[in-house]
Coordinates of C-alpha atoms in Angstrom, one line a residue:
M19 CA 195.3 -27.7 -159.2
K20 CA 191.9 -28.5 -157.6
N21 CA 190.4 -25.3 -159.1
V22 CA 191.8 -26.1 -162.6
L23 CA 190.2 -29.6 -162.5
L24 CA 186.8 -28.0 -161.5
V25 CA 187.0 -25.6 -164.4
A26 CA 187.8 -28.5 -166.8
V27 CA 185.0 -30.7 -165.5
A28 CA 182.5 -27.8 -165.6
T29 CA 183.5 -27.0 -169.2
L30 CA 183.2 -30.6 -170.4
F31 CA 179.8 -30.9 -168.6
S32 CA 178.5 -27.8 -170.3
C33 CA 179.7 -29.0 -173.7
S34 CA 177.9 -32.4 -173.1
L35 CA 174.6 -30.6 -172.3
F36 CA 174.9 -28.6 -175.5
A37 CA 175.6 -31.7 -177.6
Q38 CA 173.0 -34.0 -176.1
N39 CA 170.0 -32.0 -175.1
L40 CA 169.7 -28.9 -177.4
P41 CA 168.1 -28.7 -180.8
I42 CA 170.2 -27.7 -183.8
P43 CA 171.2 -24.0 -183.9
T44 CA 169.2 -23.3 -187.1
A45 CA 165.9 -23.7 -185.1
W46 CA 166.9 -21.0 -182.7
K47 CA 165.6 -17.4 -182.9
V48 CA 167.1 -14.2 -181.6
K49 CA 164.9 -12.8 -178.9
K50 CA 167.0 -9.8 -177.6
I51 CA 170.1 -7.9 -178.4
G52 CA 171.9 -5.7 -175.9
V53 CA 175.0 -4.3 -174.2
S54 CA 176.2 -4.3 -170.7
V55 CA 178.9 -2.5 -168.7
G56 CA 180.4 -3.4 -165.4
V57 CA 183.4 -4.4 -163.3
D58 CA 184.9 -7.9 -162.9
R59 CA 187.2 -8.6 -160.0
D60 CA 189.2 -11.4 -161.6
M61 CA 191.5 -12.0 -158.6
I62 CA 194.7 -14.0 -159.2
N63 CA 195.3 -16.6 -156.4
N64 CA 198.5 -16.1 -154.5
L65 CA 199.2 -12.8 -156.2
D66 CA 202.6 -11.4 -155.5
Y67 CA 205.3 -9.2 -157.1
N68 CA 207.4 -12.2 -158.2
Y69 CA 204.4 -13.6 -160.3
L70 CA 203.8 -10.2 -161.9
L71 CA 207.5 -9.8 -162.8
Q72 CA 207.4 -13.1 -164.6
T73 CA 204.7 -11.9 -166.9
T74 CA 207.0 -9.3 -168.5
T75 CA 209.1 -9.6 -171.6
T76 CA 212.1 -8.4 -169.7
S77 CA 214.8 -11.1 -169.4
N78 CA 216.9 -9.5 -166.6
L79 CA 214.9 -9.0 -163.5
D80 CA 217.7 -9.3 -160.9
R81 CA 217.4 -5.6 -160.0
F82 CA 213.9 -6.2 -158.7
Q83 CA 214.0 -9.9 -157.5
N84 CA 216.9 -9.2 -155.1
L85 CA 214.9 -6.6 -153.1
D86 CA 214.6 -7.1 -149.4
I87 CA 210.8 -7.7 -149.6
D88 CA 208.8 -10.6 -148.2
E89 CA 205.2 -11.4 -147.4
S90 CA 205.4 -9.6 -144.0
N91 CA 205.8 -6.4 -146.0
Y92 CA 202.6 -7.0 -148.0
F93 CA 200.3 -3.9 -147.9
G94 CA 197.6 -4.7 -150.5
G95 CA 196.7 -6.0 -153.9
V96 CA 194.1 -5.3 -156.5
C97 CA 192.6 -6.9 -159.7
E98 CA 190.1 -4.7 -161.4
N99 CA 188.6 -5.3 -164.9
P100 CA 186.1 -2.8 -166.4
Q101 CA 184.0 -4.8 -168.8
F102 CA 182.0 -4.1 -171.9
R103 CA 179.8 -6.7 -173.5
V104 CA 177.7 -7.0 -176.7
A105 CA 175.3 -10.0 -176.7
A106 CA 172.4 -11.7 -178.3
T107 CA 169.8 -13.7 -176.5
L108 CA 168.3 -16.7 -178.3
E109 CA 165.2 -18.7 -177.5
V110 CA 166.0 -22.4 -176.9
P111 CA 163.4 -24.5 -178.6
G112 CA 161.9 -27.3 -176.5
L113 CA 163.1 -25.7 -173.2
R114 CA 160.5 -23.3 -171.7
N115 CA 161.7 -20.0 -170.3
T116 CA 165.3 -20.9 -171.1
E117 CA 167.6 -18.4 -172.9
L118 CA 171.1 -18.8 -174.4
N119 CA 173.2 -15.7 -174.3
V120 CA 176.2 -15.4 -176.7
G121 CA 178.4 -12.4 -177.3
L122 CA 181.7 -10.6 -177.3
Q123 CA 183.4 -9.1 -174.3
G124 CA 186.1 -6.5 -174.1
T125 CA 188.3 -5.1 -171.3
T126 CA 190.4 -1.9 -171.6
G127 CA 192.4 -0.9 -168.6
R128 CA 192.6 -4.2 -166.7
Y129 CA 194.5 -3.2 -163.6
D130 CA 196.5 -5.7 -161.5
G131 CA 198.8 -4.6 -158.7
V132 CA 200.6 -5.3 -155.4
Y133 CA 202.1 -3.0 -152.9
Y134 CA 204.6 -3.6 -150.1
N135 CA 206.1 -1.4 -147.4
N136 CA 208.1 -1.9 -144.2
Y137 CA 205.6 -0.2 -141.8
N138 CA 204.5 -1.7 -138.5
S139 CA 200.9 -1.7 -137.4
D140 CA 201.6 1.5 -135.4
G141 CA 202.8 3.3 -138.5
T142 CA 206.5 3.2 -137.7
P143 CA 209.1 1.6 -140.1
K144 CA 210.3 -1.9 -139.3
N145 CA 213.8 -1.0 -140.3
D146 CA 215.8 2.2 -140.4
G147 CA 214.1 4.4 -143.0
Y148 CA 211.0 3.9 -145.2
E149 CA 211.0 1.2 -147.9
Y150 CA 208.3 0.4 -150.4
L151 CA 207.6 -1.5 -153.6
S152 CA 204.8 -0.9 -156.1
V153 CA 204.2 -3.3 -159.0
T154 CA 201.2 -2.5 -161.3
S155 CA 200.2 -3.7 -164.7
M156 CA 197.6 -2.5 -167.3
T157 CA 196.3 -4.8 -170.2
S158 CA 193.4 -5.2 -172.6
E159 CA 191.3 -8.3 -173.3
I160 CA 188.9 -9.4 -176.0
G161 CA 186.9 -12.6 -175.8
L162 CA 183.9 -14.8 -176.5
E163 CA 181.2 -15.6 -173.9
S164 CA 178.1 -17.8 -173.6
S165 CA 175.7 -18.5 -170.8
M166 CA 172.4 -20.3 -170.3
T167 CA 169.7 -19.0 -167.9
K168 CA 166.2 -19.8 -166.7
R169 CA 163.8 -17.0 -166.6
V170 CA 160.9 -16.4 -164.1
S171 CA 158.6 -13.6 -165.1
L172 CA 156.7 -11.6 -162.5
G173 CA 154.7 -9.1 -164.6
F174 CA 157.2 -6.6 -165.9
I175 CA 160.0 -8.0 -163.8
N176 CA 162.2 -10.9 -165.0
L177 CA 164.4 -13.0 -162.7
Y178 CA 167.3 -15.0 -164.1
A179 CA 169.6 -17.8 -162.8
G180 CA 172.1 -19.9 -164.7
G181 CA 175.7 -20.2 -165.6
G182 CA 178.3 -20.0 -168.4
T183 CA 181.8 -19.6 -169.5
N184 CA 184.1 -17.2 -171.4
L185 CA 187.4 -17.3 -173.2
G186 CA 189.6 -14.3 -173.5
Y187 CA 192.9 -13.1 -174.9
S188 CA 195.0 -10.3 -173.3
F189 CA 197.4 -8.2 -175.3
G190 CA 199.2 -4.8 -175.4
G191 CA 200.0 -4.7 -171.7
H192 CA 202.7 -2.8 -169.7
M193 CA 204.0 -2.9 -166.2
D194 CA 205.2 -0.1 -163.9
V195 CA 207.6 -1.0 -161.1
S196 CA 208.7 1.7 -158.6
G197 CA 210.1 1.7 -155.1
H198 CA 212.4 3.0 -152.5
Q199 CA 215.1 0.9 -150.7
N200 CA 217.7 1.6 -148.0
I201 CA 221.0 0.0 -148.9
T202 CA 223.9 -0.5 -146.5
T203 CA 227.4 -0.5 -147.9
V204 CA 230.9 -1.2 -146.5
E205 CA 233.6 1.5 -146.7
Q206 CA 235.6 1.2 -149.9
D207 CA 239.0 0.9 -148.0
M208 CA 239.1 -2.8 -147.5
D209 CA 242.5 -2.9 -145.9
R210 CA 242.5 -3.3 -142.1
S211 CA 245.7 -2.9 -140.0
L212 CA 247.0 -5.6 -137.7
R213 CA 245.7 -3.6 -134.8
D214 CA 242.1 -3.6 -136.3
I215 CA 242.4 -7.4 -136.9
G216 CA 243.6 -8.1 -133.4
G217 CA 240.9 -5.9 -131.9
N218 CA 238.3 -7.5 -134.0
N219 CA 237.3 -4.2 -135.4
T220 CA 234.8 -4.3 -138.3
Y221 CA 234.6 -2.0 -141.3
E222 CA 232.6 1.1 -141.1
T223 CA 229.3 1.1 -143.0
S224 CA 227.0 3.7 -144.5
T225 CA 223.4 3.6 -145.6
Y226 CA 221.9 5.5 -148.5
S227 CA 218.5 5.6 -150.2
D228 CA 217.9 4.2 -153.6
A229 CA 214.7 5.2 -155.5
F230 CA 213.9 3.3 -158.7
E231 CA 211.3 3.3 -161.4
S232 CA 210.9 1.2 -164.5
Q233 CA 208.3 0.3 -167.2
M234 CA 208.2 -3.0 -169.0
E235 CA 206.1 -4.7 -171.7
L236 CA 203.9 -7.7 -170.8
K237 CA 203.5 -11.0 -172.4
N238 CA 200.2 -11.9 -174.0
S239 CA 198.0 -14.3 -172.1
F240 CA 194.9 -16.6 -172.4
H241 CA 192.0 -16.6 -169.9
Q242 CA 189.0 -18.8 -169.1
R243 CA 186.3 -18.6 -166.5
V244 CA 183.3 -20.7 -165.5
F245 CA 180.7 -18.9 -163.5
A246 CA 177.2 -19.0 -162.0
Q247 CA 175.0 -16.0 -162.4
I248 CA 171.8 -14.4 -161.1
G249 CA 170.1 -11.3 -162.5
V250 CA 167.0 -9.2 -162.6
G251 CA 165.5 -7.2 -165.5
I252 CA 162.8 -4.5 -165.6
V253 CA 160.8 -4.4 -168.9
V254 CA 159.9 -0.9 -170.1
R255 CA 157.0 -0.6 -172.6
K256 CA 157.5 -4.3 -173.6
R257 CA 160.6 -3.5 -175.6
L258 CA 163.4 -2.4 -173.4
E259 CA 164.8 -4.4 -170.5
I260 CA 167.1 -2.7 -168.0
G261 CA 168.9 -5.3 -165.8
L262 CA 171.5 -6.1 -163.2
D263 CA 173.7 -9.2 -163.4
L264 CA 175.9 -10.7 -160.7
R265 CA 178.4 -13.5 -161.3
R266 CA 180.7 -15.7 -159.2
G267 CA 183.1 -18.2 -160.6
I268 CA 186.6 -19.6 -161.0
G269 CA 189.1 -19.7 -163.8
Y270 CA 192.7 -19.5 -164.9
R271 CA 195.2 -17.1 -166.5
A272 CA 197.9 -18.7 -168.7
V273 CA 200.7 -16.3 -169.7
F274 CA 202.4 -17.3 -173.0
D275 CA 206.0 -18.5 -172.1
G276 CA 205.2 -17.5 -168.5
P277 CA 203.4 -18.5 -165.3
F278 CA 200.0 -20.2 -164.9
R279 CA 197.6 -19.1 -162.1
T280 CA 194.0 -19.8 -161.1
T281 CA 191.6 -17.0 -160.5
Q282 CA 188.4 -16.2 -158.7
L283 CA 185.7 -14.1 -160.3
H284 CA 183.3 -11.6 -158.8
S285 CA 181.3 -9.6 -161.3
A286 CA 178.6 -7.0 -161.4
A287 CA 177.2 -5.4 -164.6
L288 CA 174.3 -3.2 -165.7
S289 CA 172.6 -4.1 -169.0
A290 CA 170.2 -2.8 -171.6
R291 CA 168.5 -5.2 -174.0
W292 CA 166.2 -4.5 -176.9
I293 CA 163.4 -7.1 -177.0
L294 CA 162.8 -8.2 -180.6
R295 CA 160.0 -10.8 -179.8
N296 CA 157.9 -11.5 -176.7

């Protein structure tokens, strides 16, 4: 909840700055247009397989929720988001060396996943036989983005620092669930003789392996992040700027008719911008 409040406060603060301090948009001029590609690690806080299962459209999840899996079996998790952006950079009248970047962002192949197994640190199974669970999802996202940066020019090198926010909508996702579990059963003959009862004899049991695999559709979701960023750009022949941008921020992911989780953003992207005016 603390992270959600920080996101809300930062968004309101940004909106207040735009409303009070900036000139009307008609006075602004486009300075650059460009594209960027990179990877965002939009990590979901407290990511586990129960959360991922709740993001599916499948109503009956008993088969997977009753697995003998807990946090001690956690092996690893991943949240990877290949990003593509198209943006325009505008000069901000009245603010020297200040740029407003607005654009569209897209993600194809957002990959979220968690993995569990019952191995000890020495590589031996904790129980009889090997058990594991893999839950992975793949989605796409489109969104809007804006950021404001200050620029320091050192000859043909530009240094940038600032912050911004983006809003995204995820759709068309699917989830793959697979695993292997050892199940212990009691012999089907449930009748014990008086001798068995008097001797406190128990039923004989047997253990068998159960491998399973399933694919499910995902619910759509809404995303927002607020971030700080730094960057560097190298200007070639006064017209082309090749750059590197790094971001760090917080946000949330709200699944329609599903769970709500906060996120942490780590982002790196390469950019190419065409300079329209110096």
